[in-house]
CSV table of C-alpha atoms and ligand atoms in Angstrom, one decimal:
chain,number,residue,atom,x,y,z
V,1,MET,CA,165.2,-102.3,20.8
V,2,PRO,CA,167.6,-103.1,23.7
V,3,GLN,CA,166.0,-104.1,26.9
V,4,LEU,CA,165.7,-101.6,29.7
V,5,ILE,CA,167.0,-102.6,33.2
V,6,ALA,CA,165.6,-100.1,35.7
V,7,GLY,CA,166.6,-100.0,39.4
V,8,ASN,CA,164.0,-98.7,41.8
V,9,TRP,CA,166.0,-97.7,44.9
V,10,LYS,CA,162.7,-96.9,46.8
V,11,MET,CA,163.4,-95.2,50.2
V,12,HIS,CA,167.0,-96.5,50.5
V,13,CYS,CA,170.4,-94.9,50.7
V,14,LEU,CA,171.7,-91.8,52.3
V,15,ALA,CA,173.2,-89.3,49.8
V,16,ALA,CA,176.8,-90.6,49.9
V,17,GLU,CA,175.6,-94.2,49.6
V,18,ALA,CA,173.4,-93.3,46.6
V,19,VAL,CA,176.3,-91.5,44.8
V,20,ALA,CA,178.7,-94.4,45.5
V,21,LEU,CA,176.1,-97.0,44.3
V,22,ALA,CA,175.6,-94.9,41.1
V,23,ARG,CA,179.3,-94.7,40.5
V,24,ASP,CA,179.8,-98.4,41.0
V,25,ILE,CA,177.1,-99.2,38.5
V,26,ALA,CA,178.5,-96.7,36.0
V,27,ALA,CA,182.0,-98.1,36.5
V,28,GLY,CA,180.9,-101.7,35.7
V,29,ALA,CA,178.6,-100.8,32.8
V,30,ALA,CA,181.1,-101.3,30.0
V,31,GLY,CA,179.9,-103.9,27.6
V,32,VAL,CA,176.3,-103.9,28.8
V,33,THR,CA,174.0,-103.6,25.8
V,34,ALA,CA,170.8,-103.0,27.8
V,35,GLU,CA,169.7,-99.5,28.7
V,36,LEU,CA,170.4,-98.8,32.3
V,37,LEU,CA,168.3,-96.6,34.6
V,38,VAL,CA,168.5,-95.9,38.3
V,39,CYS,CA,165.7,-94.3,40.3
V,40,PRO,CA,166.9,-92.8,43.6
V,41,THR,CA,164.8,-90.9,46.0
V,42,ALA,CA,164.0,-87.5,44.6
V,43,LEU,CA,166.2,-85.9,47.3
V,44,HIS,CA,169.3,-87.5,45.8
V,45,LEU,CA,168.3,-87.3,42.2
V,46,ALA,CA,170.5,-84.3,41.3
V,47,ALA,CA,173.6,-85.7,43.1
V,48,VAL,CA,173.2,-89.1,41.4
V,49,ALA,CA,172.6,-87.5,38.0
V,50,GLN,CA,175.8,-85.4,38.5
V,51,ALA,CA,177.7,-88.5,39.5
V,52,LEU,CA,176.4,-90.3,36.4
V,53,ASN,CA,177.1,-87.4,34.0
V,54,GLY,CA,178.9,-88.7,30.9
V,55,SER,CA,178.0,-92.4,31.7
V,56,VAL,CA,175.5,-94.6,29.9
V,57,VAL,CA,173.4,-94.9,33.1
V,58,THR,CA,170.3,-92.6,33.1
V,59,VAL,CA,168.3,-91.4,36.1
V,60,GLY,CA,164.6,-91.4,36.9
V,61,GLY,CA,162.2,-90.4,39.6
V,62,GLN,CA,159.9,-92.7,41.6
V,63,ASP,CA,156.8,-90.6,41.4
V,64,CYS,CA,155.6,-87.1,40.4
V,65,HIS,CA,152.6,-84.8,41.1
V,66,GLN,CA,149.9,-84.4,38.5
V,67,SER,CA,150.3,-80.6,38.4
V,68,LYS,CA,153.3,-78.9,37.0
V,69,GLN,CA,153.5,-76.6,40.0
V,70,GLY,CA,151.4,-75.2,42.8
V,71,ALA,CA,150.5,-75.3,46.5
V,72,HIS,CA,151.2,-79.0,47.2
V,73,THR,CA,153.2,-79.4,50.3
V,74,GLY,CA,155.7,-82.2,50.1
V,75,ASP,CA,155.0,-83.1,46.5
V,76,ILE,CA,157.4,-83.0,43.6
V,77,ALA,CA,156.5,-81.9,40.1
V,78,GLY,CA,157.6,-83.5,36.8
V,79,PRO,CA,159.5,-80.4,35.6
V,80,MET,CA,161.5,-80.5,38.9
V,81,LEU,CA,162.5,-84.1,38.2
V,82,LEU,CA,163.6,-83.2,34.7
V,83,ASP,CA,165.5,-80.1,36.0
V,84,ALA,CA,167.3,-82.4,38.5
V,85,GLY,CA,168.5,-84.7,35.7
V,86,ALA,CA,165.7,-87.3,35.4
V,87,THR,CA,164.7,-88.6,32.0
V,88,ARG,CA,162.0,-91.1,33.2
V,89,VAL,CA,159.7,-91.5,36.1
V,90,ILE,CA,158.0,-94.5,37.7
V,91,LEU,CA,154.3,-94.0,38.2
V,92,GLY,CA,151.6,-96.0,39.9
V,93,HIS,CA,153.9,-98.3,41.7
V,94,SER,CA,151.9,-100.7,43.8
V,95,GLU,CA,153.5,-99.2,46.9
V,96,ARG,CA,152.1,-95.8,45.9
V,97,ARG,CA,148.7,-97.3,45.0
V,98,GLN,CA,148.6,-99.1,48.4
V,99,ASN,CA,150.3,-96.6,50.7
V,100,HIS,CA,149.0,-93.4,49.2
V,101,GLY,CA,145.7,-94.5,47.8
V,102,GLU,CA,146.6,-93.8,44.2
V,103,THR,CA,143.9,-94.6,41.8
V,104,ASP,CA,144.1,-95.5,38.1
V,105,GLU,CA,142.7,-92.0,37.4
V,106,LEU,CA,145.3,-90.3,39.4
V,107,VAL,CA,148.1,-92.4,37.8
V,108,ARG,CA,146.7,-91.4,34.4
V,109,GLU,CA,146.8,-87.7,35.4
V,110,LYS,CA,150.4,-88.1,36.6
V,111,THR,CA,151.3,-89.9,33.4
V,112,VAL,CA,149.9,-87.0,31.3
V,113,ALA,CA,151.9,-84.5,33.5
V,114,ALA,CA,155.1,-86.5,33.3
V,115,VAL,CA,154.9,-86.6,29.5
V,116,ALA,CA,154.1,-82.9,29.4
V,117,ALA,CA,157.2,-82.3,31.5
V,118,GLY,CA,159.3,-84.2,28.9
V,119,LEU,CA,159.7,-87.4,31.0
V,120,ILE,CA,159.1,-90.9,29.8
V,121,PRO,CA,156.7,-92.5,32.2
V,122,ILE,CA,157.0,-96.1,33.5
V,123,VAL,CA,153.5,-97.0,34.5
V,124,CYS,CA,153.2,-100.0,36.9
V,125,VAL,CA,150.3,-102.5,36.9
V,126,GLY,CA,149.9,-105.8,38.7
V,127,GLU,CA,147.5,-107.9,40.7
V,128,ASN,CA,147.6,-108.9,44.3
V,129,ALA,CA,147.8,-112.4,45.7
V,130,ASP,CA,144.0,-112.7,46.3
V,131,GLN,CA,143.2,-111.5,42.8
V,132,ARG,CA,145.6,-114.1,41.3
V,133,ALA,CA,144.2,-116.8,43.6
V,134,GLY,CA,140.7,-115.9,42.3
V,135,GLY,CA,141.9,-116.1,38.7
V,136,GLN,CA,141.2,-112.4,38.2
V,137,GLU,CA,144.8,-111.3,37.3
V,138,THR,CA,144.2,-110.5,33.6
V,139,GLU,CA,140.9,-108.7,34.3
V,140,VAL,CA,142.6,-106.6,37.0
V,141,VAL,CA,145.6,-105.7,34.8
V,142,GLY,CA,143.3,-105.0,31.9
V,143,TRP,CA,141.3,-102.5,34.0
V,144,GLN,CA,144.5,-100.9,35.3
V,145,ILE,CA,145.9,-100.5,31.7
V,146,ALA,CA,142.6,-99.0,30.5
V,147,GLY,CA,142.4,-96.6,33.5
V,148,SER,CA,146.0,-95.7,34.1
V,149,LEU,CA,147.3,-95.0,30.5
V,150,PRO,CA,146.3,-91.9,28.7
V,151,LYS,CA,145.6,-91.9,25.0
V,152,PRO,CA,147.9,-91.6,23.2
V,153,PHE,CA,150.4,-93.3,25.4
V,154,THR,CA,154.2,-92.8,24.9
V,155,GLY,CA,156.0,-94.6,27.7
V,156,VAL,CA,156.8,-97.9,29.3
V,157,VAL,CA,154.5,-100.4,31.2
V,158,ALA,CA,155.9,-102.4,34.1
V,159,TYR,CA,154.0,-105.6,35.1
V,160,GLU,CA,154.7,-106.1,38.8
V,161,PRO,CA,152.6,-108.8,40.5
V,162,ILE,CA,152.3,-107.4,44.0
V,163,TRP,CA,152.8,-110.8,45.6
V,164,ALA,CA,156.2,-111.0,43.9
V,165,ILE,CA,157.5,-107.6,45.1
V,166,GLY,CA,160.1,-107.9,47.8
V,167,THR,CA,159.0,-111.4,48.7
V,168,GLY,CA,161.6,-113.5,46.9
V,169,LYS,CA,158.7,-115.1,45.0
V,170,THR,CA,158.8,-114.6,41.2
V,171,ALA,CA,156.2,-115.3,38.7
V,172,THR,CA,157.0,-118.4,36.7
V,173,GLU,CA,158.1,-117.9,33.1
V,174,GLU,CA,154.7,-119.2,32.0
V,175,ASP,CA,152.9,-116.7,34.2
V,176,VAL,CA,155.0,-113.9,32.8
V,177,ALA,CA,154.6,-115.1,29.2
V,178,ILE,CA,150.8,-115.2,29.6
V,179,MET,CA,150.5,-111.8,31.3
V,180,HIS,CA,152.9,-110.0,28.9
V,181,ALA,CA,151.1,-111.4,25.9
V,182,PHE,CA,147.8,-110.3,27.4
V,183,ILE,CA,149.3,-106.8,28.1
V,184,ARG,CA,150.6,-106.6,24.5
V,185,ASP,CA,147.2,-107.5,23.1
V,186,GLU,CA,145.5,-104.9,25.3
V,187,LEU,CA,148.0,-102.2,24.3
V,188,VAL,CA,147.4,-103.0,20.6
V,189,ARG,CA,143.6,-103.1,21.2
V,190,GLN,CA,143.6,-99.8,23.0
V,191,PHE,CA,146.4,-97.9,21.1
V,192,GLY,CA,146.6,-99.6,17.7
V,193,ASP,CA,150.0,-100.1,16.1
V,194,ALA,CA,151.7,-97.9,18.7
V,195,GLY,CA,150.9,-100.6,21.2
V,196,GLN,CA,153.3,-103.0,19.4
V,197,THR,CA,156.4,-101.1,20.4
V,198,VAL,CA,155.6,-100.2,24.0
V,199,ARG,CA,158.2,-101.8,26.2
V,200,ILE,CA,156.7,-104.0,28.9
V,201,LEU,CA,159.0,-104.6,31.9
V,202,TYR,CA,158.7,-107.4,34.4
V,203,GLY,CA,159.2,-106.6,38.1
V,204,GLY,CA,159.0,-108.6,41.3
V,205,SER,CA,162.0,-110.2,42.9
V,206,VAL,CA,164.2,-110.1,39.8
V,207,LYS,CA,167.8,-111.0,40.7
V,208,ALA,CA,170.9,-112.2,38.8
V,209,ALA,CA,169.9,-115.8,39.3
V,210,ASN,CA,166.5,-115.6,37.6
V,211,ALA,CA,167.1,-112.6,35.2
V,212,ALA,CA,168.2,-114.5,32.1
V,213,SER,CA,165.1,-116.8,32.0
V,214,LEU,CA,162.7,-114.0,32.8
V,215,LEU,CA,164.2,-111.6,30.3
V,216,ALA,CA,164.1,-114.2,27.5
V,217,VAL,CA,160.3,-114.5,27.8
V,218,PRO,CA,158.5,-113.0,24.7
V,219,ASN,CA,157.1,-109.5,25.2
V,220,VAL,CA,159.5,-108.8,28.1
V,221,GLY,CA,161.2,-105.6,27.3
V,222,GLY,CA,163.3,-105.4,30.4
V,223,ALA,CA,163.1,-105.5,34.2
V,224,LEU,CA,162.1,-103.2,37.0
V,225,VAL,CA,164.4,-104.2,39.9
V,226,GLY,CA,163.9,-103.3,43.6
V,227,GLY,CA,166.0,-105.0,46.2
V,228,ALA,CA,168.6,-106.4,43.8
V,229,SER,CA,169.3,-102.9,42.4
V,230,LEU,CA,170.8,-101.8,45.7
V,231,ASN,CA,173.9,-103.9,45.0
V,232,ALA,CA,175.9,-102.7,42.0
V,233,GLN,CA,177.3,-106.1,41.0
V,234,GLU,CA,173.9,-107.8,41.3
V,235,PHE,CA,172.3,-105.1,39.2
V,236,LEU,CA,175.0,-105.3,36.6
V,237,ALA,CA,174.7,-109.1,36.5
V,238,ILE,CA,171.0,-108.6,35.7
V,239,ALA,CA,171.8,-106.1,33.0
V,240,ARG,CA,174.3,-108.5,31.4
V,241,ALA,CA,171.6,-111.2,31.3
V,242,ALA,CA,169.4,-108.8,29.2
V,243,GLN,CA,168.8,-109.2,25.5
V,244,SER,CA,170.4,-106.6,23.3
V,245,GLY,CA,167.4,-106.6,21.0
A,301,PGA,P1,161.7,-106.2,44.2
A,301,PGA,O1,160.9,-104.8,43.9
A,301,PGA,O2,162.7,-106.4,43.1
A,301,PGA,O3,162.4,-105.9,45.5
A,301,PGA,O4,160.7,-107.3,44.3
A,301,PGA,C1,160.5,-104.6,42.6
A,301,PGA,C2,159.7,-103.3,42.6
A,301,PGA,O5,159.0,-103.0,43.5
A,301,PGA,O6,159.8,-102.5,41.6
């Protein structure tokens, strides 16, 4: 399976900037064997999807509601993302968990809703700095996997240590190898054979300079890239560092 290189644009870019960034990525994607995904703000999803129409770059959302419709002011439902051109959706990002109080249970409900809408969920897990300092990182991630993933699970898991997000600090290759092997074991334990093929992305300060070594670690199925995904050439350089599988 080729690796998946996903750009999480977070709350960046006005509409014209988002479309230009998408076009620049598509224009440079020739020869990239990794799968490419960009996740703009939901507001620009349709415009970005239109700009990427006919290219190999796919589009995803950054969150969705656990209901398919209803009286939920300001929220966005999975079917709306699909309708706007998304094929995937990031769920349970640590910024959602921290800033919006999202629990494992809510993330699981959102994951079920996303799959029901026809989207592939990318469910994020990861420990904070204190948890890692206390040696609890695998315990924390194990609980997040158990709580956030529905059974059966058809989607992608992203391991994003919170202390590495937007900080310029990356987990070492050894840290990543240990955690991704642990996540693989947990997925197989919880989901049987299906857990063998779930892609596990690494995220947290991935950039062109460290991508090749991180993407070569066993059980790393790609990268979830924040800051570096806002620069087309940097994002493409990460994609070119990916393994073709
Ligand atoms: P970063 O963000 O690459 O800027 O660290 C990653 C993420 O939050 O998905």
